[in-house]
Amino acid sequence: MRLAAAPLALVVCAACSTIPQDEPAGTDAAGGGLTIAAVQDPKSPDYHPCPSTSTTCNTQTITNAVVTWLDKFDETRDGKSAGTLYIRDVGANHAYGGIGIYEPNFVPASLDPLPGDVLDFAGPYQEDTSIGSAVFNPKTFLPQLYKPVGTFRYEFAADFPQAWSAPQQIQLSDLNENTGTNGTTTDGNFAHARQYMQMVATVNDVYVSSGTSSPGGQGFRVTYPMGTCGDVTSRTCFNPSAPQISNELFDLQATDYQPGTHFASVTGIVTWFYSFHIAPRSREDLVLAPGSDAGAE
């Protein structure tokens, strides 16, 4: 143990991936509590989201959750964009099996969780329709466990991550925000894409167009649009509502990759704030395609 100084209906999509839907009907046999998927899946009898405006919420107990990442990179440099703990159910990938945690408290209090650690969490499950002054569109939301208590069970780091699961393989189209011709149906794919939210996922054989950097707090938010071919001017290849690579979890710069750079794979946490992103955890999550000569400068 490491101790630190205290410190919806499913949208039908012919090009989309499939992911098991029948995993989380109830309790986690090894721990006696619920799986993450049982708490989040709208079809689950244990699905009881707490509105973010509610003052009293049911406590949900999740057992055997493995840490996938702790966000310690504050891209806005104002202390407001770090601290989210990402967890997932132990075992094979399944729908709704990952979630982010807002302001967790730990037992022991000095626990510094690392990827691969397994914990139990008890706290309310929220589907936030707004964050601060940001109000989301109807039928969209940010799911999270709100200030739960996390109790350490055991270290799984020696076997992380291969022993419990590889990243979920998805297509870019799985995370398109909009549907319809030219994306005219706003948030039309949210119900499908939402099942992957806050999971570790991989897209293969993708290209990027120009990186952009926009001010955020005292720092910068960096994104790279992703597409299916190297023609960065093509709306067929670069769907405006497709997910983008973001710098939420590590120091990615807007000039690191040139337009048209080809990646064999891009892996990261699936995040959402009005649209979907894939947030690599480190440079190693960005794997250049063989022969690509337009990579990091």
mmCIF file of C-alpha atoms in Angstrom:
data_model
loop_
_atom_site.group_PDB
_atom_site.id
_atom_site.type_symbol
_atom_site.label_atom_id
_atom_site.label_comp_id
_atom_site.label_asym_id
_atom_site.label_seq_id
_atom_site.Cartn_x
_atom_site.Cartn_y
_atom_site.Cartn_z
ATOM 1 C CA MET A 1 0.000 0.000 0.000
ATOM 2 C CA ARG A 2 1.299 3.429 -0.894
ATOM 3 C CA LEU A 3 0.761 6.091 1.742
ATOM 4 C CA ALA A 4 1.228 9.739 0.931
ATOM 5 C CA ALA A 5 1.645 12.772 3.062
ATOM 6 C CA ALA A 6 -1.937 13.789 3.912
ATOM 7 C CA PRO A 7 -2.789 16.100 1.477
ATOM 8 C CA LEU A 8 -32.293 6.826 -23.547
ATOM 9 C CA ALA A 9 -32.659 4.696 -26.127
ATOM 10 C CA LEU A 10 -29.687 3.148 -27.859
ATOM 11 C CA VAL A 11 -28.890 4.760 -31.213
ATOM 12 C CA VAL A 12 -28.475 2.235 -34.013
ATOM 13 C CA CYS A 13 -25.182 2.783 -35.814
ATOM 14 C CA ALA A 14 -24.019 0.383 -38.502
ATOM 15 C CA ALA A 15 -20.394 1.504 -38.154
ATOM 16 C CA CYS A 16 -20.325 1.453 -34.376
ATOM 17 C CA SER A 17 -18.719 -1.042 -32.035
ATOM 18 C CA THR A 18 -20.517 -3.519 -29.843
ATOM 19 C CA ILE A 19 -19.848 -4.052 -26.165
ATOM 20 C CA PRO A 20 -21.444 -6.596 -23.802
ATOM 21 C CA GLN A 21 -24.639 -5.220 -22.273
ATOM 22 C CA ASP A 22 -25.602 -8.048 -19.921
ATOM 23 C CA GLU A 23 -22.806 -7.928 -17.328
ATOM 24 C CA PRO A 24 -24.188 -5.693 -14.578
ATOM 25 C CA ALA A 25 -27.575 -6.905 -13.437
ATOM 26 C CA GLY A 26 -26.751 -6.797 -9.748
ATOM 27 C CA THR A 27 -24.107 -7.383 -7.158
ATOM 28 C CA ASP A 28 -20.406 -8.026 -7.468
ATOM 29 C CA ALA A 29 -20.045 -11.593 -6.207
ATOM 30 C CA ALA A 30 -16.525 -11.056 -4.895
ATOM 31 C CA GLY A 31 -17.336 -7.980 -2.861
ATOM 32 C CA GLY A 32 -21.032 -8.052 -2.056
ATOM 33 C CA GLY A 33 -21.711 -4.569 -3.446
ATOM 34 C CA LEU A 34 -22.676 -3.321 -6.891
ATOM 35 C CA THR A 35 -20.686 -3.091 -10.074
ATOM 36 C CA ILE A 36 -20.144 0.323 -11.661
ATOM 37 C CA ALA A 37 -22.188 -0.812 -14.639
ATOM 38 C CA ALA A 38 -25.123 -1.836 -12.417
ATOM 39 C CA VAL A 39 -25.184 1.664 -10.967
ATOM 40 C CA GLN A 40 -25.021 3.438 -14.356
ATOM 41 C CA ASP A 41 -26.939 1.262 -16.814
ATOM 42 C CA PRO A 42 -30.456 2.704 -17.303
ATOM 43 C CA LYS A 43 -31.780 -0.859 -17.689
ATOM 44 C CA SER A 44 -30.394 -1.963 -14.315
ATOM 45 C CA PRO A 45 -32.733 -2.255 -11.310
ATOM 46 C CA ASP A 46 -29.973 -0.559 -9.305
ATOM 47 C CA TYR A 47 -29.950 2.526 -11.539
ATOM 48 C CA HIS A 48 -30.959 5.405 -9.263
ATOM 49 C CA PRO A 49 -29.211 8.597 -10.429
ATOM 50 C CA CYS A 50 -29.230 11.537 -8.095
ATOM 51 C CA PRO A 51 -29.965 14.914 -9.705
ATOM 52 C CA SER A 52 -27.071 17.284 -9.145
ATOM 53 C CA THR A 53 -29.509 19.760 -7.581
ATOM 54 C CA SER A 54 -30.723 17.271 -4.971
ATOM 55 C CA THR A 55 -29.745 17.755 -1.346
ATOM 56 C CA THR A 56 -30.352 14.114 -0.338
ATOM 57 C CA CYS A 57 -29.144 11.166 -2.411
ATOM 58 C CA ASN A 58 -29.068 7.413 -2.035
ATOM 59 C CA THR A 59 -25.653 5.978 -1.206
ATOM 60 C CA GLN A 60 -24.482 3.408 -3.731
ATOM 61 C CA THR A 61 -21.858 0.870 -2.678
ATOM 62 C CA ILE A 62 -19.503 -0.254 -5.441
ATOM 63 C CA THR A 63 -17.042 -3.050 -4.736
ATOM 64 C CA ASN A 64 -13.930 -4.268 -6.529
ATOM 65 C CA ALA A 65 -13.307 -1.146 -8.605
ATOM 66 C CA VAL A 66 -9.851 -0.869 -10.132
ATOM 67 C CA VAL A 67 -8.151 2.507 -10.542
ATOM 68 C CA THR A 68 -7.346 3.330 -14.176
ATOM 69 C CA TRP A 69 -5.952 6.825 -13.638
ATOM 70 C CA LEU A 70 -5.705 9.728 -11.196
ATOM 71 C CA ASP A 71 -5.636 13.075 -12.986
ATOM 72 C CA LYS A 72 -2.716 15.039 -11.540
ATOM 73 C CA PHE A 73 -2.158 17.193 -14.639
ATOM 74 C CA ASP A 74 -3.782 20.600 -14.210
ATOM 75 C CA GLU A 75 -3.995 21.851 -17.807
ATOM 76 C CA THR A 76 -5.744 25.067 -16.760
ATOM 77 C CA ARG A 77 -3.113 25.669 -14.055
ATOM 78 C CA ASP A 78 -5.658 27.008 -11.623
ATOM 79 C CA GLY A 79 -6.270 23.867 -9.572
ATOM 80 C CA LYS A 80 -9.706 23.297 -11.142
ATOM 81 C CA SER A 81 -8.866 20.711 -13.786
ATOM 82 C CA ALA A 82 -7.027 18.082 -11.734
ATOM 83 C CA GLY A 83 -8.076 15.542 -9.144
ATOM 84 C CA THR A 84 -10.566 13.295 -10.946
ATOM 85 C CA LEU A 85 -10.062 9.630 -10.119
ATOM 86 C CA TYR A 86 -11.068 7.211 -12.878
ATOM 87 C CA ILE A 87 -12.136 3.671 -11.995
ATOM 88 C CA ARG A 88 -13.644 0.659 -13.751
ATOM 89 C CA ASP A 89 -15.080 -2.731 -12.914
ATOM 90 C CA VAL A 90 -12.573 -5.561 -12.603
ATOM 91 C CA GLY A 91 -12.921 -8.085 -15.415
ATOM 92 C CA ALA A 92 -13.819 -7.912 -19.086
ATOM 93 C CA ASN A 93 -14.984 -4.669 -20.661
ATOM 94 C CA HIS A 94 -18.716 -4.085 -20.562
ATOM 95 C CA ALA A 95 -21.086 -1.211 -21.161
ATOM 96 C CA TYR A 96 -21.153 1.537 -18.497
ATOM 97 C CA GLY A 97 -18.201 -0.097 -16.725
ATOM 98 C CA GLY A 98 -16.134 3.055 -16.081
ATOM 99 C CA ILE A 99 -16.741 6.250 -14.117
ATOM 100 C CA GLY A 100 -15.012 9.344 -12.780
ATOM 101 C CA ILE A 101 -15.021 10.356 -9.133
ATOM 102 C CA TYR A 102 -15.304 13.897 -7.812
ATOM 103 C CA GLU A 103 -13.412 14.624 -4.571
ATOM 104 C CA PRO A 104 -13.011 11.093 -3.218
ATOM 105 C CA ASN A 105 -12.163 10.508 0.431
ATOM 106 C CA PHE A 106 -10.010 7.508 1.277
ATOM 107 C CA VAL A 107 -9.649 4.926 4.024
ATOM 108 C CA PRO A 108 -6.866 5.139 5.098
ATOM 109 C CA ALA A 109 -6.907 8.909 4.649
ATOM 110 C CA SER A 110 -3.268 9.008 3.522
ATOM 111 C CA LEU A 111 -3.822 6.584 0.627
ATOM 112 C CA ASP A 112 -2.307 7.715 -2.669
ATOM 113 C CA PRO A 113 -4.074 5.455 -5.205
ATOM 114 C CA LEU A 114 -2.244 4.325 -8.324
ATOM 115 C CA PRO A 115 -3.497 2.561 -11.459
ATOM 116 C CA GLY A 116 -4.177 -1.057 -10.626
ATOM 117 C CA ASP A 117 -5.238 -0.529 -7.007
ATOM 118 C CA VAL A 118 -8.616 -2.047 -6.118
ATOM 119 C CA LEU A 119 -11.033 -0.219 -3.804
ATOM 120 C CA ASP A 120 -14.649 -0.158 -2.659
ATOM 121 C CA PHE A 121 -16.581 3.110 -2.901
ATOM 122 C CA ALA A 122 -19.706 4.299 -1.113
ATOM 123 C CA GLY A 123 -21.436 7.504 -2.156
ATOM 124 C CA PRO A 124 -24.120 9.010 -4.393
ATOM 125 C CA TYR A 125 -24.195 8.493 -8.154
ATOM 126 C CA GLN A 126 -24.981 11.747 -9.967
ATOM 127 C CA GLU A 127 -25.810 12.686 -13.548
ATOM 128 C CA ASP A 128 -24.873 16.352 -13.578
ATOM 129 C CA THR A 129 -26.726 18.482 -16.110
ATOM 130 C CA SER A 130 -24.549 21.495 -15.337
ATOM 131 C CA ILE A 131 -21.091 22.254 -13.982
ATOM 132 C CA GLY A 132 -20.790 25.736 -12.541
ATOM 133 C CA SER A 133 -22.080 28.171 -15.145
ATOM 134 C CA ALA A 134 -21.939 25.531 -17.902
ATOM 135 C CA VAL A 135 -25.431 24.150 -18.588
ATOM 136 C CA PHE A 136 -25.529 21.068 -20.812
ATOM 137 C CA ASN A 137 -28.010 20.415 -23.600
ATOM 138 C CA PRO A 138 -31.188 18.444 -22.781
ATOM 139 C CA LYS A 139 -30.666 14.681 -22.358
ATOM 140 C CA THR A 140 -26.900 15.109 -21.919
ATOM 141 C CA PHE A 141 -25.039 14.993 -18.627
ATOM 142 C CA LEU A 142 -21.767 14.203 -16.886
ATOM 143 C CA PRO A 143 -21.968 11.043 -14.734
ATOM 144 C CA GLN A 144 -19.871 10.798 -11.592
ATOM 145 C CA LEU A 145 -19.620 9.463 -8.082
ATOM 146 C CA TYR A 146 -19.872 12.513 -5.855
ATOM 147 C CA LYS A 147 -17.506 12.698 -2.885
ATOM 148 C CA PRO A 148 -17.637 8.974 -2.079
ATOM 149 C CA VAL A 149 -15.574 7.193 0.549
ATOM 150 C CA GLY A 150 -13.068 4.810 -1.028
ATOM 151 C CA THR A 151 -11.775 1.908 1.067
ATOM 152 C CA PHE A 152 -8.575 0.210 -0.026
ATOM 153 C CA ARG A 153 -8.867 -3.522 -0.754
ATOM 154 C CA TYR A 154 -5.592 -4.613 -2.344
ATOM 155 C CA GLU A 155 -2.866 -3.734 -4.809
ATOM 156 C CA PHE A 156 -3.247 -5.085 -8.301
ATOM 157 C CA ALA A 157 -0.350 -3.082 -9.713
ATOM 158 C CA ALA A 158 1.922 -6.066 -10.313
ATOM 159 C CA ASP A 159 -0.533 -7.347 -12.926
ATOM 160 C CA PHE A 160 -1.748 -3.987 -14.259
ATOM 161 C CA PRO A 161 -3.206 -3.670 -16.823
ATOM 162 C CA GLN A 162 -2.986 -6.922 -18.769
ATOM 163 C CA ALA A 163 -4.311 -9.166 -16.017
ATOM 164 C CA TRP A 164 -7.726 -7.573 -15.821
ATOM 165 C CA SER A 165 -8.427 -6.106 -19.251
ATOM 166 C CA ALA A 166 -7.124 -4.404 -22.343
ATOM 167 C CA PRO A 167 -8.633 -1.048 -23.377
ATOM 168 C CA GLN A 168 -12.045 -1.190 -25.024
ATOM 169 C CA GLN A 169 -11.660 -1.177 -28.825
ATOM 170 C CA ILE A 170 -14.003 1.338 -30.463
ATOM 171 C CA GLN A 171 -14.506 3.193 -33.743
ATOM 172 C CA LEU A 172 -14.339 6.968 -34.082
ATOM 173 C CA SER A 173 -18.025 6.885 -35.028
ATOM 174 C CA ASP A 174 -18.873 5.428 -31.619
ATOM 175 C CA LEU A 175 -18.057 8.790 -30.058
ATOM 176 C CA ASN A 176 -19.590 11.141 -32.616
ATOM 177 C CA GLU A 177 -21.670 13.648 -30.665
ATOM 178 C CA ASN A 178 -24.171 14.426 -33.417
ATOM 179 C CA THR A 179 -26.003 12.384 -36.050
ATOM 180 C CA GLY A 180 -27.794 13.091 -39.312
ATOM 181 C CA THR A 181 -26.574 14.734 -42.494
ATOM 182 C CA ASN A 182 -23.744 17.118 -41.599
ATOM 183 C CA GLY A 183 -24.431 16.490 -37.922
ATOM 184 C CA THR A 184 -27.779 18.243 -37.915
ATOM 185 C CA THR A 185 -29.167 16.159 -35.036
ATOM 186 C CA THR A 186 -27.436 17.693 -32.033
ATOM 187 C CA ASP A 187 -26.346 15.128 -29.437
ATOM 188 C CA GLY A 188 -28.052 12.402 -31.486
ATOM 189 C CA ASN A 189 -25.376 9.829 -30.651
ATOM 190 C CA PHE A 190 -24.974 10.711 -26.974
ATOM 191 C CA ALA A 191 -27.035 7.750 -25.744
ATOM 192 C CA HIS A 192 -24.798 5.311 -27.644
ATOM 193 C CA ALA A 193 -21.484 7.020 -26.865
ATOM 194 C CA ARG A 194 -22.367 7.488 -23.202
ATOM 195 C CA GLN A 195 -21.773 3.765 -22.496
ATOM 196 C CA TYR A 196 -18.045 4.286 -23.160
ATOM 197 C CA MET A 197 -17.722 7.432 -21.074
ATOM 198 C CA GLN A 198 -14.785 7.438 -18.622
ATOM 199 C CA MET A 199 -13.569 4.024 -19.800
ATOM 200 C CA VAL A 200 -10.079 3.404 -21.190
ATOM 201 C CA ALA A 201 -10.598 3.002 -24.937
ATOM 202 C CA THR A 202 -8.534 2.647 -28.115
ATOM 203 C CA VAL A 203 -9.229 3.813 -31.663
ATOM 204 C CA ASN A 204 -7.046 2.386 -34.431
ATOM 205 C CA ASP A 205 -5.764 3.729 -37.753
ATOM 206 C CA VAL A 206 -6.616 7.408 -37.284
ATOM 207 C CA TYR A 207 -5.175 10.718 -38.473
ATOM 208 C CA VAL A 208 -5.139 14.166 -36.892
ATOM 209 C CA SER A 209 -5.560 17.645 -38.283
ATOM 210 C CA SER A 210 -4.012 20.768 -36.762
ATOM 211 C CA GLY A 211 -3.765 20.954 -33.020
ATOM 212 C CA THR A 212 -5.445 23.918 -31.371
ATOM 213 C CA SER A 213 -4.686 25.625 -28.089
ATOM 214 C CA SER A 214 -7.291 27.772 -26.352
ATOM 215 C CA PRO A 215 -6.903 29.661 -23.087
ATOM 216 C CA GLY A 216 -8.395 27.946 -20.070
ATOM 217 C CA GLY A 217 -7.893 29.284 -16.556
ATOM 218 C CA GLN A 218 -4.177 30.074 -16.265
ATOM 219 C CA GLY A 219 -3.196 27.482 -18.859
ATOM 220 C CA PHE A 220 -4.334 26.080 -22.168
ATOM 221 C CA ARG A 221 -6.700 23.399 -23.430
ATOM 222 C CA VAL A 222 -5.180 21.518 -26.363
ATOM 223 C CA THR A 223 -7.161 19.386 -28.808
ATOM 224 C CA TYR A 224 -6.490 17.497 -32.041
ATOM 225 C CA PRO A 225 -9.445 16.565 -34.301
ATOM 226 C CA MET A 226 -9.288 12.924 -35.421
ATOM 227 C CA GLY A 227 -10.253 11.531 -38.811
ATOM 228 C CA THR A 228 -10.138 8.399 -40.920
ATOM 229 C CA CYS A 229 -7.775 9.601 -43.671
ATOM 230 C CA GLY A 230 -4.927 12.045 -44.177
ATOM 231 C CA ASP A 231 -6.936 14.622 -46.149
ATOM 232 C CA VAL A 232 -7.496 17.150 -43.383
ATOM 233 C CA THR A 233 -9.796 19.246 -45.616
ATOM 234 C CA SER A 234 -12.264 16.382 -46.126
ATOM 235 C CA ARG A 235 -15.477 16.457 -44.082
ATOM 236 C CA THR A 236 -15.917 12.799 -45.028
ATOM 237 C CA CYS A 237 -12.673 11.919 -43.248
ATOM 238 C CA PHE A 238 -12.916 14.548 -40.509
ATOM 239 C CA ASN A 239 -16.447 14.583 -39.127
ATOM 240 C CA PRO A 240 -16.858 17.835 -37.144
ATOM 241 C CA SER A 241 -18.645 15.958 -34.360
ATOM 242 C CA ALA A 242 -16.022 13.196 -34.076
ATOM 243 C CA PRO A 243 -14.043 12.881 -30.834
ATOM 244 C CA GLN A 244 -10.823 14.830 -30.408
ATOM 245 C CA ILE A 245 -7.588 14.054 -28.614
ATOM 246 C CA SER A 246 -7.246 16.307 -25.549
ATOM 247 C CA ASN A 247 -4.535 17.300 -23.080
ATOM 248 C CA GLU A 248 -6.640 16.685 -19.974
ATOM 249 C CA LEU A 249 -4.273 14.091 -18.495
ATOM 250 C CA PHE A 250 -0.763 14.961 -19.723
ATOM 251 C CA ASP A 251 1.242 17.831 -21.181
ATOM 252 C CA LEU A 252 0.289 17.559 -24.849
ATOM 253 C CA GLN A 253 1.166 20.618 -26.935
ATOM 254 C CA ALA A 254 -0.668 21.908 -30.023
ATOM 255 C CA THR A 255 2.552 21.750 -32.043
ATOM 256 C CA ASP A 256 3.545 18.186 -31.096
ATOM 257 C CA TYR A 257 1.993 16.595 -34.201
ATOM 258 C CA GLN A 258 1.670 17.943 -37.722
ATOM 259 C CA PRO A 259 -1.613 17.891 -39.706
ATOM 260 C CA GLY A 260 -1.993 14.533 -41.399
ATOM 261 C CA THR A 261 -0.018 12.589 -38.788
ATOM 262 C CA HIS A 262 -1.077 8.936 -38.928
ATOM 263 C CA PHE A 263 -1.488 6.959 -35.711
ATOM 264 C CA ALA A 264 -1.655 3.190 -35.501
ATOM 265 C CA SER A 265 -3.651 3.683 -32.313
ATOM 266 C CA VAL A 266 -4.774 6.328 -29.861
ATOM 267 C CA THR A 267 -5.637 5.204 -26.321
ATOM 268 C CA GLY A 268 -6.987 7.178 -23.392
ATOM 269 C CA ILE A 269 -9.842 7.923 -21.029
ATOM 270 C CA VAL A 270 -13.090 8.773 -22.816
ATOM 271 C CA THR A 271 -14.143 12.164 -21.426
ATOM 272 C CA TRP A 272 -17.048 14.476 -22.204
ATOM 273 C CA PHE A 273 -17.831 18.161 -21.877
ATOM 274 C CA TYR A 274 -20.413 19.095 -24.542
ATOM 275 C CA SER A 275 -18.556 16.688 -26.858
ATOM 276 C CA PHE A 276 -16.456 13.548 -26.553
ATOM 277 C CA HIS A 277 -12.671 13.407 -26.230
ATOM 278 C CA ILE A 278 -10.034 10.756 -25.806
ATOM 279 C CA ALA A 279 -7.513 11.875 -23.204
ATOM 280 C CA PRO A 280 -4.189 9.966 -23.441
ATOM 281 C CA ARG A 281 -2.571 9.314 -20.084
ATOM 282 C CA SER A 282 0.962 9.708 -21.437
ATOM 283 C CA ARG A 283 2.883 9.934 -24.708
ATOM 284 C CA GLU A 284 2.931 6.121 -24.839
ATOM 285 C CA ASP A 285 -0.820 6.118 -25.504
ATOM 286 C CA LEU A 286 -0.165 7.781 -28.879
ATOM 287 C CA VAL A 287 1.332 5.126 -31.188
ATOM 288 C CA LEU A 288 2.497 6.358 -34.586
ATOM 289 C CA ALA A 289 1.761 4.199 -37.626
ATOM 290 C CA PRO A 290 4.766 2.433 -39.181
ATOM 291 C CA GLY A 291 6.527 4.732 -41.601
ATOM 292 C CA SER A 292 4.809 7.853 -40.325
ATOM 293 C CA ASP A 293 7.245 10.774 -40.539
ATOM 294 C CA ALA A 294 4.901 13.502 -39.341
ATOM 295 C CA GLY A 295 5.033 12.772 -35.656
ATOM 296 C CA ALA A 296 6.169 14.630 -32.574
ATOM 297 C CA GLU A 297 8.692 17.328 -33.242
#
